[in-house]
PDB file of C-alpha atoms in Angstrom:
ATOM      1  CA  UNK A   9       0.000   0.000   0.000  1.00  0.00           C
ATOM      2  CA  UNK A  10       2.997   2.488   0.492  1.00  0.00           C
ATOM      3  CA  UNK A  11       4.113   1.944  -2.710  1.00  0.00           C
ATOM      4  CA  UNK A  12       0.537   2.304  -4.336  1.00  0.00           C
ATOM      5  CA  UNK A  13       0.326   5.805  -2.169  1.00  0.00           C
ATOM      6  CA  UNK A  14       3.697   6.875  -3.566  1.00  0.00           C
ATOM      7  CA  UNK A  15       2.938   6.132  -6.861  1.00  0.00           C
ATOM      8  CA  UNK A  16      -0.305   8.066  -6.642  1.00  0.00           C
ATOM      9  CA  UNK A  17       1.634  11.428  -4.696  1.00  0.00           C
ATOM     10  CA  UNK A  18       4.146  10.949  -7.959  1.00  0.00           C
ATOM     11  CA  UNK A  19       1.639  10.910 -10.536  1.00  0.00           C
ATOM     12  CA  UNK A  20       1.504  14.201 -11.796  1.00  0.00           C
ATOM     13  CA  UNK A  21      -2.005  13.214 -13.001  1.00  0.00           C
ATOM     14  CA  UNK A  22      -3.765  11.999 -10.023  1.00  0.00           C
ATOM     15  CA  UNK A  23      -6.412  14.048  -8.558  1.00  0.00           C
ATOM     16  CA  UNK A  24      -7.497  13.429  -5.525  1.00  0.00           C
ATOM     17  CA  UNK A  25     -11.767  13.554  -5.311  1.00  0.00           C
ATOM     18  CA  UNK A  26     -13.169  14.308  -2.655  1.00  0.00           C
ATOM     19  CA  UNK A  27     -16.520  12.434  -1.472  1.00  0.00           C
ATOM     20  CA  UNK A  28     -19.025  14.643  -2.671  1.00  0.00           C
ATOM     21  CA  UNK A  29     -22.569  14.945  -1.029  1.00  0.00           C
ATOM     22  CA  UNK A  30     -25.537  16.181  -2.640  1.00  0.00           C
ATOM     23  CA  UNK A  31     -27.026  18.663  -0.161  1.00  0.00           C
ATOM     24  CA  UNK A  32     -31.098  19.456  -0.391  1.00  0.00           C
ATOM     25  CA  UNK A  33     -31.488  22.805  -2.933  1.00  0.00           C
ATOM     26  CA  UNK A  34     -33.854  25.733  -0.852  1.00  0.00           C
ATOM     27  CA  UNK A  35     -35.826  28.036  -2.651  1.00  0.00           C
ATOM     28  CA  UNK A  36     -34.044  31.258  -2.080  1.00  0.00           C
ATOM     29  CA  UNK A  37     -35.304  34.739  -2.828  1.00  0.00           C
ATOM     30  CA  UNK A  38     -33.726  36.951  -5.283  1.00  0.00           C
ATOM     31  CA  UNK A  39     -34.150  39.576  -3.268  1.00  0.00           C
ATOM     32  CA  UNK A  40     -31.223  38.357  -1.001  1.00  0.00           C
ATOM     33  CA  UNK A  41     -30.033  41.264   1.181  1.00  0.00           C
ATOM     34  CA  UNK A  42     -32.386  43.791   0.696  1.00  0.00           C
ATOM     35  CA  UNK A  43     -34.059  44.222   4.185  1.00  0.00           C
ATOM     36  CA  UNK A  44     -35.793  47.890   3.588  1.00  0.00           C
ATOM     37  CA  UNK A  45     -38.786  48.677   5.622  1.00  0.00           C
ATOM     38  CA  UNK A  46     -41.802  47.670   3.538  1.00  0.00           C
ATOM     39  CA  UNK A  47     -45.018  49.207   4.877  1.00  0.00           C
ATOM     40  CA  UNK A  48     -48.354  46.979   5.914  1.00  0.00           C
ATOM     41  CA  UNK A  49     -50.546  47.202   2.612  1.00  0.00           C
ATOM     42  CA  UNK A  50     -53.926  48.198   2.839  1.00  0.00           C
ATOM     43  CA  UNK A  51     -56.755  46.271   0.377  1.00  0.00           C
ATOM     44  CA  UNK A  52     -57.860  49.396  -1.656  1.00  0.00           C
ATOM     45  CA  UNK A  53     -61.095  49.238  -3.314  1.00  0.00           C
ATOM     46  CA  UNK A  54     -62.353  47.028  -6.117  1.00  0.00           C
ATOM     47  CA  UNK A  55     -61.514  48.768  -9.602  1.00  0.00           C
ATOM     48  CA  UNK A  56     -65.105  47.224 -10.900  1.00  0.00           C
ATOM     49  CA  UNK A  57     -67.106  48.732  -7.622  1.00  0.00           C
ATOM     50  CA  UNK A  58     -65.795  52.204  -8.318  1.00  0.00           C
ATOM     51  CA  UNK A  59     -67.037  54.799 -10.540  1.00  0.00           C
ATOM     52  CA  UNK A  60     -65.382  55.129 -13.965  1.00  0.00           C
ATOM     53  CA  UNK A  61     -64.245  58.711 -13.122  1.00  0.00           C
ATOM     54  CA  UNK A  62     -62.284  57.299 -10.056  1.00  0.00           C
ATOM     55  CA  UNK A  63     -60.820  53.830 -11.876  1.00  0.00           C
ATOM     56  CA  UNK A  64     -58.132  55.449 -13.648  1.00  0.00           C
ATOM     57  CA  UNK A  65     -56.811  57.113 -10.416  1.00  0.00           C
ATOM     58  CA  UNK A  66     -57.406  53.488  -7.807  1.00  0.00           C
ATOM     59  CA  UNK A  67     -55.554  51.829 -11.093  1.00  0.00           C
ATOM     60  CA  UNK A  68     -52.655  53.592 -10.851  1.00  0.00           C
ATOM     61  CA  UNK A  69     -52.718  53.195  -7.279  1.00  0.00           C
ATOM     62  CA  UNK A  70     -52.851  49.292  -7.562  1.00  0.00           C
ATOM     63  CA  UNK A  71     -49.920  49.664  -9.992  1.00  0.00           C
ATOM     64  CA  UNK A  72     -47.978  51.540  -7.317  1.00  0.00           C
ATOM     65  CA  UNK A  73     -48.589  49.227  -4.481  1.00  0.00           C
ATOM     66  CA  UNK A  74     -47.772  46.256  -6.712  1.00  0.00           C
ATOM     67  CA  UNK A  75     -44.194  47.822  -6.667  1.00  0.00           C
ATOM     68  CA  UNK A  76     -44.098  46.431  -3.250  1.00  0.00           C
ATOM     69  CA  UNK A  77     -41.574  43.677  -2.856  1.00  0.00           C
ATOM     70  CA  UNK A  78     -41.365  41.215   0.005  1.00  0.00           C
ATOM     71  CA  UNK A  79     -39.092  38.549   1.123  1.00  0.00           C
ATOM     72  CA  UNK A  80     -40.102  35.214   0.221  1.00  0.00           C
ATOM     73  CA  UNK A  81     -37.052  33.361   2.387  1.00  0.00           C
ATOM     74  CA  UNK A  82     -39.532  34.000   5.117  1.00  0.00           C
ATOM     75  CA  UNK A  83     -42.286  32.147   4.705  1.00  0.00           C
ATOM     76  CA  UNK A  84     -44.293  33.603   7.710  1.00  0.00           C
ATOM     77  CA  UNK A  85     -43.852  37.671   6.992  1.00  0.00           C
ATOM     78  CA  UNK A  86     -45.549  40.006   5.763  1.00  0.00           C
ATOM     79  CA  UNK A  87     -48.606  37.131   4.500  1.00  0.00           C
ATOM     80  CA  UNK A  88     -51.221  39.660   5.391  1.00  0.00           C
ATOM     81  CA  UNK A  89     -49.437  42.148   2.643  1.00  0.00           C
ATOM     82  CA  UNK A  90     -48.599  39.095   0.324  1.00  0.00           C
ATOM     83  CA  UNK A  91     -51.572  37.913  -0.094  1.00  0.00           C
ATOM     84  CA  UNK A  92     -53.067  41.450  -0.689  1.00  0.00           C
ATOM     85  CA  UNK A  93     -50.622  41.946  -3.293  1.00  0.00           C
ATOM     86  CA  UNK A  94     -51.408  39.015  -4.905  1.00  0.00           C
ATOM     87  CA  UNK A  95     -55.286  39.943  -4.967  1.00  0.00           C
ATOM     88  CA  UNK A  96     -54.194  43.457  -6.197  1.00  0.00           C
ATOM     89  CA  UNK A  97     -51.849  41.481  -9.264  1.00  0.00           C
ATOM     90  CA  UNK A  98     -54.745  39.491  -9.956  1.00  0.00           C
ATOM     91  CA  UNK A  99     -57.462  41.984 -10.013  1.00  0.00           C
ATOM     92  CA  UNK A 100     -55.201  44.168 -12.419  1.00  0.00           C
ATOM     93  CA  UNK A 101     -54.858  41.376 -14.607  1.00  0.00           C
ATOM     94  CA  UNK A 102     -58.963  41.403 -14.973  1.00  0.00           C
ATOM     95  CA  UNK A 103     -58.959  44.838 -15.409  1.00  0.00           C
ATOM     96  CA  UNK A 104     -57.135  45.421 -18.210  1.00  0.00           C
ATOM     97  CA  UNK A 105     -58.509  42.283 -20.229  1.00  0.00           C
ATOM     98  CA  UNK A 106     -61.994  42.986 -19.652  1.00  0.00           C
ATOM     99  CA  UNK A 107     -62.007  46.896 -19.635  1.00  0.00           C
ATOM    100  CA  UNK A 108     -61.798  48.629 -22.483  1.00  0.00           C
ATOM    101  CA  UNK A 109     -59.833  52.642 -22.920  1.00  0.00           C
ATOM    102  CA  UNK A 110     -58.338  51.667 -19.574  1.00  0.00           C
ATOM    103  CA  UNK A 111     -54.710  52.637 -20.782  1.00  0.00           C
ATOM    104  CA  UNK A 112     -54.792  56.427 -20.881  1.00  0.00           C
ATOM    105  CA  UNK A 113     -50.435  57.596 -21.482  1.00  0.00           C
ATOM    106  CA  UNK A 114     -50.560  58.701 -18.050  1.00  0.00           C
ATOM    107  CA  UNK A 115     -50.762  54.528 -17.010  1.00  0.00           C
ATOM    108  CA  UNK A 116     -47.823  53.322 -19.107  1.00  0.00           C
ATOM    109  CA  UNK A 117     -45.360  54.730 -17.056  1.00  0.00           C
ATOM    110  CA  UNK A 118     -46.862  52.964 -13.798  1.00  0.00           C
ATOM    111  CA  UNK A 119     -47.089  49.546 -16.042  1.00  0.00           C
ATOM    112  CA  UNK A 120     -43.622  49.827 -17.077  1.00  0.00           C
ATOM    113  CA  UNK A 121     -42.300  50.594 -13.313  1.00  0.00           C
ATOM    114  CA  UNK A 122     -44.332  47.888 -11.582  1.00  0.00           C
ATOM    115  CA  UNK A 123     -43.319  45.283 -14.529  1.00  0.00           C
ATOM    116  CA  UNK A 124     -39.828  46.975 -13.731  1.00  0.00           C
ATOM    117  CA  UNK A 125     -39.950  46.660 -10.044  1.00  0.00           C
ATOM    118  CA  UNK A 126     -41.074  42.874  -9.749  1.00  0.00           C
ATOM    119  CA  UNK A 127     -39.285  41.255 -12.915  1.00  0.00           C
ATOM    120  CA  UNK A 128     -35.986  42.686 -13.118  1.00  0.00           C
ATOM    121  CA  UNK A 129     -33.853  41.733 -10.252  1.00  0.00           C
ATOM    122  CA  UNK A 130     -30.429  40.601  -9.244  1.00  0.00           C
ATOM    123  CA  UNK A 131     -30.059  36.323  -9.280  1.00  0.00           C
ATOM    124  CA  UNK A 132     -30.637  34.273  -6.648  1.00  0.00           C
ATOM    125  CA  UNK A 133     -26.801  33.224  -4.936  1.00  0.00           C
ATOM    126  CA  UNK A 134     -25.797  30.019  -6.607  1.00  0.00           C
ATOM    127  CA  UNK A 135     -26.374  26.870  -4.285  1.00  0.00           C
ATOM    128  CA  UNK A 136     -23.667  24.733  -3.035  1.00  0.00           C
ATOM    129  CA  UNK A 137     -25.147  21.759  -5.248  1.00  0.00           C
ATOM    130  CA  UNK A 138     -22.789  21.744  -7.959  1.00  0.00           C
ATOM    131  CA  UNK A 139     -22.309  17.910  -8.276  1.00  0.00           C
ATOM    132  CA  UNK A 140     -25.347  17.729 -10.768  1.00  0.00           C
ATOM    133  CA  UNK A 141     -23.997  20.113 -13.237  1.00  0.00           C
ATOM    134  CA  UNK A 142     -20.551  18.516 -13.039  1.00  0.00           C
ATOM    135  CA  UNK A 143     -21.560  14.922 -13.775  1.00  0.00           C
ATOM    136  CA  UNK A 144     -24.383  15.466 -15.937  1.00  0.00           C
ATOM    137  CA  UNK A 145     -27.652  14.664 -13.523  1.00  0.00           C
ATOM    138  CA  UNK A 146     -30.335  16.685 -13.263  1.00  0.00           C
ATOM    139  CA  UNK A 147     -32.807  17.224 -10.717  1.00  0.00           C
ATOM    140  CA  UNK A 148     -35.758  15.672 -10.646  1.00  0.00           C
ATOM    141  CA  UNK A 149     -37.628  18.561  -9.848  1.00  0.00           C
ATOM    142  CA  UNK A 150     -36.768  21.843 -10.680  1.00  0.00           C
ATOM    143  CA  UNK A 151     -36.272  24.497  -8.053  1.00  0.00           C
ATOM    144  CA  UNK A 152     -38.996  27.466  -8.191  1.00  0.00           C
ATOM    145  CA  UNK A 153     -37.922  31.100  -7.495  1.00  0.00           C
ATOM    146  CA  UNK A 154     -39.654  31.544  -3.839  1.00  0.00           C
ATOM    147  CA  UNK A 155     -41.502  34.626  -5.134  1.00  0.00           C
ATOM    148  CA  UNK A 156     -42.745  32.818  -8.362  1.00  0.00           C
ATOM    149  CA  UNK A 157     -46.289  33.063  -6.677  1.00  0.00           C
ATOM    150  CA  UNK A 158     -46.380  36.891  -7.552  1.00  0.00           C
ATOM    151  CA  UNK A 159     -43.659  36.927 -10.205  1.00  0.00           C
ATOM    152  CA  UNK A 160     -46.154  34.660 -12.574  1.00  0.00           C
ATOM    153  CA  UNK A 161     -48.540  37.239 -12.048  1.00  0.00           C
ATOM    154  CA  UNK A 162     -46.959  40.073 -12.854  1.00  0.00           C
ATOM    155  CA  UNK A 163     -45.850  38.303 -16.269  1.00  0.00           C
ATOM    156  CA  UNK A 164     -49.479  37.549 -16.878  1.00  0.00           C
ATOM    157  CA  UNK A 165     -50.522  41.415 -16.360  1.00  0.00           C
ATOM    158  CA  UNK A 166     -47.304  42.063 -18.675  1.00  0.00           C
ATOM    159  CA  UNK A 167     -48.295  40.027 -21.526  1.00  0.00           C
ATOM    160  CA  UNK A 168     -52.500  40.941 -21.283  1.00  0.00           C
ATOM    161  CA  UNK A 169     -51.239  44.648 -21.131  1.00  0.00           C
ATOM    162  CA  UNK A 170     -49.107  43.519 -24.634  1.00  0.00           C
ATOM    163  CA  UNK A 171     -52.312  41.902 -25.889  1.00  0.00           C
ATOM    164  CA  UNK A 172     -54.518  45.037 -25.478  1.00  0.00           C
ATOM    165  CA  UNK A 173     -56.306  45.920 -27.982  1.00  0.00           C
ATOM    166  CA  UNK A 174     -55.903  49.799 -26.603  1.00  0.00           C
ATOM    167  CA  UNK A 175     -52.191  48.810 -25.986  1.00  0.00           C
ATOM    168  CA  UNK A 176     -50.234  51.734 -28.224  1.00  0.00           C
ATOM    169  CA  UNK A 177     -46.296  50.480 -29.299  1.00  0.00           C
ATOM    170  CA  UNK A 178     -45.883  54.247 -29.601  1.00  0.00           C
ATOM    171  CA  UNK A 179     -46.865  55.589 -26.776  1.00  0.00           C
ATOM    172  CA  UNK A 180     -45.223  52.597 -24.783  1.00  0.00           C
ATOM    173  CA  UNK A 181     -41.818  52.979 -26.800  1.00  0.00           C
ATOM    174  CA  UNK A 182     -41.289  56.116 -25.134  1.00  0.00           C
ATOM    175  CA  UNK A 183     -41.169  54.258 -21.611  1.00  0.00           C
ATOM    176  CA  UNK A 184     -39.003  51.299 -22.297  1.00  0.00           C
ATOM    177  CA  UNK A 185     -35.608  51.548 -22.864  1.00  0.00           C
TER     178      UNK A 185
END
């Protein structure tokens, strides 16, 4: 065995591997690190129990608190002002399929901001798993971004608000870059 050992330090071309375990992948939010205050949301009104003078105004409103961002690491915070956001996101997405002349100039700036706010984002830290991409595996399941619940939303409202039939590509080219 000493010789086999000796043989192996002399090698130039041994490696030595070590044991490699795979370690369980946690969703992780991509908003790592950012711990600024967020304020409690309040539910606003419905946009289809208010009167059409006052929509346009509680629209951009919704827009504005969708800007909101939470941490998702933490399962347990902020659910109250989660899960109004994610009634706000959905009731937007209604909104703008079903209304019609709901997207005055004024609202593409708020659409692009919101769609801004939630989608663009620095990526999640890269996991210690690193095993799979080196020998080929792949996970059985993929891992979900931890805020997917209100990121798929807001891609929804992105592509309806696309899909518009009031949706204007010159108006909106003056607000994305």
């Amino acid at each position: 065995m000493s010789l086999n050992l000796t043989l192996q330090e002399n090698d130039p071309f041994y490696k030595k591997q070590p044991i490699r375990t795979r370690k369980k992948r946690l969703q992780e939010s991509s908003r790592l690190g950012q711990k600024n205050f967020r304020p409690e949301l309040e539910a606003l009104p419905l946009l289809k129990e208010t009167s059409a003078d006052q929509q346009e105004k509680l629209f951009v409103a919704k827009l504005k608190q969708c800007c909101v961002i939470f941490d998702f690491s933490d399962c347990v915070s902020d659910l109250k002002s989660k899960e109004i956001k994610r009634a706000c996101l959905n009731e937007i997405v209604d909104y703008i399929t079903v209304t019609r002349n709901c997207l005055a100039e004024n609202i593409y700036p708020e659409v692009i901001t919101m769609v801004a706010t939630n989608l663009f984002r620095i990526l999640p830290p890269i996991g210690t798993d690193t095993v799979a991409d080196e020998t080929g595996a792949e996970d059985e399941e993929p891992t979900l971004e931890a805020s997917w619940p209100h990121t798929q939303i807001v891609y929804e409202f992105f592509l309806r608000f696309l899909e518009s039939i009031d949706f204007q590509p010159s108006v909106a080219k003056k607000y994305i870059d």
